[in-house]
Amino acid sequence: MKNRYSIFSLIKNAFSYHENWEKAWKDPAPKKKYDAVIVGGGGHGLATAYYLAKKHNIKNIAVVEKGWIGGGNTGRNTTIIRSNYLWDASAGLYNHALKIWEDLSQELNYNVMFSQRGVMNLAHNLQDVRDLKRRTHANRLNGIDAEYLNTEEIKKFCPIINTSPHIRYPVLGGTLQRRAGTARHDAVAWGYARGADEMGVDIIQNCEVKAIKRNGDSVEGIETTKGFIKTNKIGVVAAGHSSVIANMAGLKLPLESKPLQALVSEPVKPIIDTVVMSNAVHAYVSQSDKGELVIGAGTDDYISYSQKGSHDIVEGTLNAILELYPIFSRMRMLRQWGGIVDISPDASPIISKTSIKGLYFNCGWGTGGFKATPGSGDLFAHTIANDEPHELNAAFNINRFVSGDLVDEHGAAAVAH
Amino acid sequence: MSKNLRVKSSKFVDETYRVSFKFNGSRYYGYKGDTLASALLANNIHLVGRSFKYHRPRGIMTSGSEEPNAIVQLHNNSDRTEPNVRATEVEIYEGLEASSQNCWPSVNFDIGGINNLLSPLLPAGFYYKTFMWPASFWEKYEYFIRKSAGLGKSPTTPDPDIYEHEYIHCDVLIVGAGISGIMAAKTAAKNGLKTILVDEKPNLGGSTVYQSSEHFKINNQNSGSWLEKEINEIKKIDNLDIRIRTSVAAFHGYNFLLARENLTDHLPIEQRKNKTRQKLLKIRAKKVITATGSLERPLIFDNNDRPGILLSSAIKRYADLFGVACGEKNIFLTNNDSAYETAISLIQKGIKVEAIVDNREEIESKLLYEIEKNNVKVFKGFTIVNTHGYKKINKVSLMKLSKDGQKVIGSKIDLSCDCLGVSGGWTPAVHLFTQSGGKLKFREEDQVFIPSKYSSDQISIGACNGDLALEDIIKNTPKYLKEFLNIKKTDYDNVEIFSSENKSKRNIWLLPSDKILGKTKSFVDYQNDATAKDIKLALREGFRSIEHVKRYTTTGMGTDQGKLGNMHALGIISETAGTKMGEHGTTTFRPPYTPLTFGTIVGRNVGEYFDIFRKTPMHEWHLKNKAEFENVGQWKRAWYYPKNNENMFEAVQRESRAARESAGILDASTLGKIDIQGTDASEFLNRVYTNAWSKLNVGKCRYGLMLNEDGMVYDDGVTTRLAENHYIMTTTTGGAANVLGKLEDYLQTEWPELDVYLTSVTDHFATISVCGPNSKKIISNVIPDLDLTDENFPHMSFKNAKIGKINCRVMRISFTGEHSYEINIQANYANSVWEKCMDEGKDFNITPYGTETMHLLRAEKGFIIVGQDTDATMTPIDLQMDWIVGKKKYDFIGKRSLYRSDTIKDDRKQLVGLLTDNPNEILEEGAQIVADINKSPIEMLGHVTSSYYSPNLKKSIALGVVRGGKNMMGKKLIIPMENKTINVTVADPVFLDKENKRLNA
Amino acid sequence: MFIINCPFCGEREQSEFKAGGEAHIERPKQPTELSDDEWAEYLFMRKNIKGIQFERWNHMHGCRKWFNMARDTSNDEIKAIYKIGEKPPIK
């Protein structure tokens, strides 16, 4: 049993100048064979390993990670967590995750700083209003907390938003999910890693998958930069690089990998204590506990694995930010970065078996996978352990692209009349 | 306290121009040319702020943009307030007001200082380990954590300043106007290249320009004087554009760089009005020369963060450039020759240097001899193990270093001082180079990362390329320039250089202490209070990569982005882990190099310029007639025209009645219009629409539905065959651009064999739609020559016509179900035709109506609006529009997708009409529809897409999509609202005039 | 941001262009003959290559012409530009 984290263990360790803390996770060399190998040491992958070990009694598991755990989109996203999705399937999936988030710090004995400060989505035209009302009604009937706010209520909840009717795209209303919020992204990866490690999961960093070995229609193992690892179950959770791994197994996925950018401002004292998202003018903003404004930008339209996007995207996002928050004009951008997101045609994820036995994919989260991390891990673990999806991820099978039963979360089509 | 430490006149500040400013409410004076930092130091003020976590007193540490500590709030509580401004970068001006941040009640007495006492409980990552009890209490802890975090305060009022963008294309961009940048600029410009030279400072020449020491000579003059002549020369070159106060923020691929040019921040507030504050320069350079110099490294030892501890180079700059002494009893701690240069500078100015503590054991240096000549004690092979003084350093303790430098030995020596200069050697400023995608290599001898592989047409020269000594710069720069610019010679090929500097260095990343590490506070990241022991704790807990350590300890995450401490963090990691430098990665330097104002990035794209307004030719008329507007895409569309204080509902009811009872007029100009010509135009339409087009006669119109290749409805509109090989297609307002793009895509890439040409004519033609039983009479007056009889001009047909001398196209088509005409007319004539229609319609109470009434009227007829009644999951069959799907057609876009196993299912969501049991109850658009309210989980069958009160039917009507709705005619369903349920009956979506009698009325 | 050498207009900023995804996926000539799987392959399945990708671009805010590009998606280096209907000039 590891050091349990608490204020008492902190005090105790202070007396020994914090010299006696144990490793949060070991750094083992890979074994020759595992019962299951998870490819990708981000939040989703580590969570998958955690739940495989915890709920499905599979202990001989490795998580192989090309770089360092949590270094991909887990450590690059703007950490928005919400479950107010339109379709039943999505609502089920994301609300499952949200419920786990609510107890995750205690579950992992690692403070993931899940902060239910609320998420607002703003409407800027009449079709936005219809769409957001539609979603609010659907959420309510699906048991997800959702409120539709008029402009005055929005102003009251977040006074710094410019709700003047005279701006280019005035705020006409919006939704609020109070249970939604943010979490500390690194802590999610580290907390799951620590928990999985404690149950015997091998977390193997700097281990890149080079090939997937197949025997007919089944997998036999993976070739890595640290040698061959034998296994009959491979769960791939390699956001951004899903297609690269799929191609190794001779599969094509309905995905495109695109640059997604984000930025933070310099830290300031609390000025906005909720998360505000605006799809129509494309600006997402929240404030981290450190005081930085955390701003999500959009994706570029071209495929790229360079982790760099174009400046136009950042500029467009800040245009929108200043439209909605003119008080931020003199704030300064401290840091910007890019990640690679794999985007599916219906903007919903794939958590699915494949045509190859023992090969499972969890991908296609696009720009919004972080919020699902615990639920995604739990359901993917279930899918791998049982070779069958859980009812909550059944709709997210890869076959929907063949049959046409898409879970289209793009929202309504372009405004038109 | 208010001692004057201005020790010597400097030609770089104007002592005839006194400037008064306020710091923390007290008035002080400086000179024009001072920075806030130099002026504060001249007033003997070191304590400027408090650190992020422990609230430790902090002073000015550097003299540039790498400053981690001396950051202030400018003009608190005014509309020009700005948080986190580096005192080292602010040029003072009359009326400047600055205050300390992150302290309460004051920087001198800060309650938050208690954190320093609690620091044993606050190691790196402590927050991950606690605040978890009781469960769900995190937000309460968080409230206090958030309050104590953050540095300055965000402005709370809009920004009065304006910003601009400037696009620059040049042959050569040179970043940094130190000595190597000046040499590069002159060379490039004199070779006829369009050259830009930028520097973040207000003056050119970097750190060489104030170098007046006899120890550094170029062509037998002191190096400062030599460089000044060069600067004067380049200022006269025409094709060289010099931008001062200009900091390159980002170096992107393909030599695209962003720079911020600061134009007014150094001016008194009253002089800034109507001037551009900052410009974002968007530079596309054929070649880039990076000459960003180097940053001096601090040294890591216990309590290395007290006010009065500065970088040695900063002390030199303050003395040489501003004539300011940072202290009266100076001590230096160094591991190389740089501190000696500073000490000599101070001694020349009569500033006392007490001692130099040098990590090096054996030193062969002319600079050392000069120091010793001046009776300054040099402690060779020593290090400082501790410093003293809470708000200002007053004493240092030194000890002898062991041979391997890993321990201290012997007894402690205490020396009193009021200023400590530290020099840990130099770090090449490779930030921009790595941003551009360049790869670094590690140079063992002096422990620096230098450029190795370039990703574009660029070079790094001077100190940022590892030429840290003046003699190397002078020797190597001409060579590099000749090769890079492909020229034969430069003015500097035979320059003579004399330098007394010895390049030896004894690099120890973490200096040893007599205490165990756990008891020390050796800061690596000053602003974020990350210490050496934090880094070691992270390693102990299994965080190995530099990115992990950085995130766990927050090293390098402050507003200085690790400019000072990142190298030490890497060094400590590699020493602790016993690995090579760089093996755990170098942290990525992310843009911007220094924080970049949002307003600058946005430029003029604020307020009304946020996005363009598209206005129809009748926009002014709508305004005059009090229209309310709706944003549809970028268009402003008249929404409704309230009269006599009507609300929207009342106005729409009136407009709707008028259109049905007599005549209405709509500005439909925003609909997309695509001109389609070519011998294969009909075949093309066959392929892009679901229905057949070949048999459409010339002069006839037809409604078409366009799908995505996935079978879902994408757009709709009426297309008219103007001639054998000429059509005009209309699209939805919001979809116009996308439809054109999609059609071009198919035409060019899939069907290049088709002879078809597409032209967008949306803005060329305005569209005026006149409808209602009296529309025919009105149009017959507007266009008297046109034969409007049903025989000549039936529904769904088109005629060319003339209104006076103006050619127009008239279509008899209807989106309201009324007898209706659409006049397409060249945009510049449109308003006059509109007014003519209004005149001729006066007797018929012609009523202008907006989009809301249009929606109501079409809903009465069950016409869909793509995007409102459809989302991206509706097929034409789902819309019960099977009639429009040409089943006999071999193929069209999206056809195959309609027959997939799920799209072909019968129980998909289908478009239906909905009637409320209570005819006065108007449904909410977006409301969900269920059959059984008691089922759990409740099953949602669909939702209300359009809903209105119909004044013509005198009841509420709605359209909705319902799972299996096609077969539910007459069935009762329920709309569960938050506080009530509404009963509805599924109905035919065509509520009015199913027989289409009104079309020909 | 790239500089793209439009085969019809010359070098222009990337912001004038729109990317159109993987190139050389021909629309099936006889869609009705295809199975759901085969149709899905055309419709959605993509190589999404990390490395040299052949892809389509449109000079949207310029000549509106489509053309092909070979680009290394790992570092965004443009290797070749060629017209629609032409074979890739590199492998």
Short mmCIF file of C-alpha atoms in Angstrom, two decimals, chain B residues 343-510:
data_model
loop_
_atom_site.label_atom_id
_atom_site.label_comp_id
_atom_site.label_asym_id
_atom_site.label_seq_id
_atom_site.Cartn_x
_atom_site.Cartn_y
_atom_site.Cartn_z
CA ALA B 343 32.74 45.17 -10.89
CA ILE B 344 35.19 47.13 -13.00
CA SER B 345 32.36 49.26 -14.31
CA LEU B 346 31.21 50.01 -10.77
CA ILE B 347 34.68 50.81 -9.54
CA GLN B 348 35.18 53.22 -12.43
CA LYS B 349 32.09 55.06 -11.25
CA GLY B 350 33.22 55.10 -7.67
CA ILE B 351 30.74 52.50 -6.50
CA LYS B 352 32.11 50.27 -3.81
CA VAL B 353 32.70 46.61 -4.54
CA GLU B 354 33.30 44.64 -1.35
CA ALA B 355 34.20 41.26 -2.69
CA ILE B 356 33.85 38.79 -5.51
CA VAL B 357 33.00 35.21 -4.64
CA ASP B 358 34.10 33.03 -7.54
CA ASN B 359 33.24 29.36 -7.82
CA ARG B 360 36.35 28.92 -9.91
CA GLU B 361 39.49 27.83 -8.13
CA GLU B 362 42.12 28.92 -10.61
CA ILE B 363 41.50 31.96 -12.72
CA GLU B 364 43.75 33.36 -15.39
CA SER B 365 42.12 36.63 -16.27
CA LYS B 366 43.21 40.17 -16.92
CA LEU B 367 39.94 41.30 -15.46
CA LEU B 368 40.76 39.53 -12.20
CA TYR B 369 44.11 41.27 -12.02
CA GLU B 370 42.50 44.64 -12.44
CA ILE B 371 40.00 43.87 -9.69
CA GLU B 372 42.72 42.76 -7.35
CA LYS B 373 44.65 45.92 -8.21
CA ASN B 374 41.66 47.82 -6.87
CA ASN B 375 41.91 45.99 -3.57
CA VAL B 376 38.71 44.04 -4.01
CA LYS B 377 38.88 40.75 -2.19
CA VAL B 378 38.31 37.77 -4.48
CA PHE B 379 37.25 34.50 -2.82
CA LYS B 380 38.37 31.84 -5.28
CA GLY B 381 36.75 28.44 -5.12
CA PHE B 382 34.08 29.77 -2.78
CA THR B 383 30.35 29.90 -2.94
CA ILE B 384 27.59 31.65 -1.06
CA VAL B 385 25.64 29.26 1.16
CA ASN B 386 23.08 31.68 2.53
CA THR B 387 21.91 35.27 2.45
CA HIS B 388 20.30 37.38 5.14
CA GLY B 389 17.91 40.30 5.38
CA TYR B 390 14.14 39.94 5.03
CA LYS B 391 13.14 42.81 2.82
CA LYS B 392 16.62 43.63 1.57
CA ILE B 393 19.81 41.67 1.58
CA ASN B 394 22.26 42.75 4.29
CA LYS B 395 24.68 39.87 4.62
CA VAL B 396 25.95 36.82 2.80
CA SER B 397 27.61 33.68 4.16
CA LEU B 398 30.30 31.98 2.13
CA MET B 399 32.11 28.73 2.30
CA LYS B 400 34.80 26.99 0.36
CA LEU B 401 33.72 24.55 -2.34
CA SER B 402 35.07 21.02 -2.33
CA LYS B 403 37.21 19.95 -5.25
CA ASP B 404 34.29 18.28 -7.03
CA GLY B 405 32.04 21.20 -6.24
CA GLN B 406 29.43 18.95 -4.63
CA LYS B 407 30.05 20.01 -1.03
CA VAL B 408 31.15 23.00 0.97
CA ILE B 409 34.03 22.72 3.40
CA GLY B 410 35.76 24.78 6.03
CA SER B 411 34.16 27.46 8.09
CA LYS B 412 31.57 30.02 7.18
CA ILE B 413 32.54 33.60 6.44
CA ASP B 414 29.92 36.34 6.76
CA LEU B 415 30.20 39.50 4.72
CA SER B 416 27.80 42.40 4.94
CA CYS B 417 26.50 44.03 1.79
CA ASP B 418 23.46 45.79 0.41
CA CYS B 419 23.56 44.28 -3.04
CA LEU B 420 24.59 40.95 -4.45
CA GLY B 421 25.29 40.47 -8.14
CA VAL B 422 25.16 36.93 -9.44
CA SER B 423 26.45 35.53 -12.67
CA GLY B 424 26.03 31.92 -13.65
CA GLY B 425 27.22 32.40 -17.19
CA TRP B 426 25.06 32.92 -20.23
CA THR B 427 22.22 31.13 -21.94
CA PRO B 428 21.79 31.76 -25.66
CA ALA B 429 18.30 33.10 -26.32
CA VAL B 430 17.23 30.29 -28.63
CA HIS B 431 13.51 30.73 -27.95
CA LEU B 432 12.57 32.03 -31.38
CA PHE B 433 14.82 29.53 -33.08
CA THR B 434 13.08 26.60 -31.40
CA GLN B 435 9.64 28.10 -32.01
CA SER B 436 10.43 28.04 -35.72
CA GLY B 437 11.01 24.30 -35.51
CA GLY B 438 14.79 24.35 -35.20
CA LYS B 439 16.63 21.60 -33.38
CA LEU B 440 19.14 22.31 -30.61
CA LYS B 441 22.38 20.66 -29.63
CA PHE B 442 24.12 20.77 -26.29
CA ARG B 443 27.61 22.24 -25.99
CA GLU B 444 29.33 20.51 -23.11
CA GLU B 445 32.19 22.96 -22.49
CA ASP B 446 30.01 25.81 -21.29
CA GLN B 447 26.76 23.88 -20.81
CA VAL B 448 24.59 25.66 -23.33
CA PHE B 449 22.05 24.65 -25.94
CA ILE B 450 22.79 26.14 -29.34
CA PRO B 451 21.08 25.93 -32.75
CA SER B 452 21.90 22.86 -34.72
CA LYS B 453 19.35 22.34 -37.49
CA TYR B 454 17.28 25.07 -39.09
CA SER B 455 13.79 24.50 -40.37
CA SER B 456 13.63 27.41 -42.80
CA ASP B 457 15.82 29.96 -44.55
CA GLN B 458 17.29 31.52 -41.42
CA ILE B 459 20.38 31.71 -39.27
CA SER B 460 21.15 32.60 -35.72
CA ILE B 461 24.19 34.81 -35.16
CA GLY B 462 26.02 36.23 -32.18
CA ALA B 463 25.32 35.19 -28.63
CA CYS B 464 22.08 33.36 -29.45
CA ASN B 465 24.16 31.12 -31.67
CA GLY B 466 26.63 30.42 -28.89
CA ASP B 467 29.13 33.15 -29.70
CA LEU B 468 28.98 34.47 -26.18
CA ALA B 469 32.27 36.37 -26.18
CA LEU B 470 32.69 39.61 -28.10
CA GLU B 471 35.71 38.30 -29.94
CA ASP B 472 33.74 35.32 -31.24
CA ILE B 473 30.97 37.58 -32.45
CA ILE B 474 33.37 39.81 -34.32
CA LYS B 475 35.26 36.86 -35.74
CA ASN B 476 32.33 34.67 -36.77
CA THR B 477 29.51 37.00 -37.71
CA PRO B 478 30.95 38.23 -41.05
CA LYS B 479 31.63 34.64 -42.03
CA TYR B 480 28.06 33.57 -41.30
CA LEU B 481 26.60 36.59 -43.05
CA LYS B 482 28.57 36.06 -46.23
CA GLU B 483 27.46 32.49 -46.50
CA PHE B 484 23.84 33.15 -45.60
CA LEU B 485 23.38 36.20 -47.82
CA ASN B 486 25.56 34.74 -50.53
CA ILE B 487 27.88 37.75 -50.74
CA LYS B 488 31.61 38.08 -51.13
CA LYS B 489 32.57 40.54 -48.46
CA THR B 490 31.34 42.60 -45.55
CA ASP B 491 32.58 45.78 -43.88
CA TYR B 492 33.72 43.66 -40.98
CA ASP B 493 36.07 41.23 -42.63
CA ASN B 494 39.17 42.88 -41.20
CA VAL B 495 37.94 44.28 -37.93
CA GLU B 496 40.46 44.05 -35.11
CA ILE B 497 39.28 42.90 -31.75
CA PHE B 498 40.93 43.11 -28.36
CA SER B 499 39.36 41.38 -25.39
CA SER B 500 40.59 40.67 -21.89
CA GLU B 501 37.91 38.17 -21.12
CA ASN B 502 38.75 34.64 -20.12
CA LYS B 503 36.06 32.23 -21.23
CA SER B 504 36.53 29.70 -18.45
CA LYS B 505 33.58 28.77 -16.34
CA ARG B 506 32.81 26.42 -13.50
CA ASN B 507 29.25 25.35 -13.96
CA ILE B 508 27.46 23.96 -10.90
CA TRP B 509 23.71 23.84 -11.44
CA LEU B 510 22.82 23.61 -7.77
#
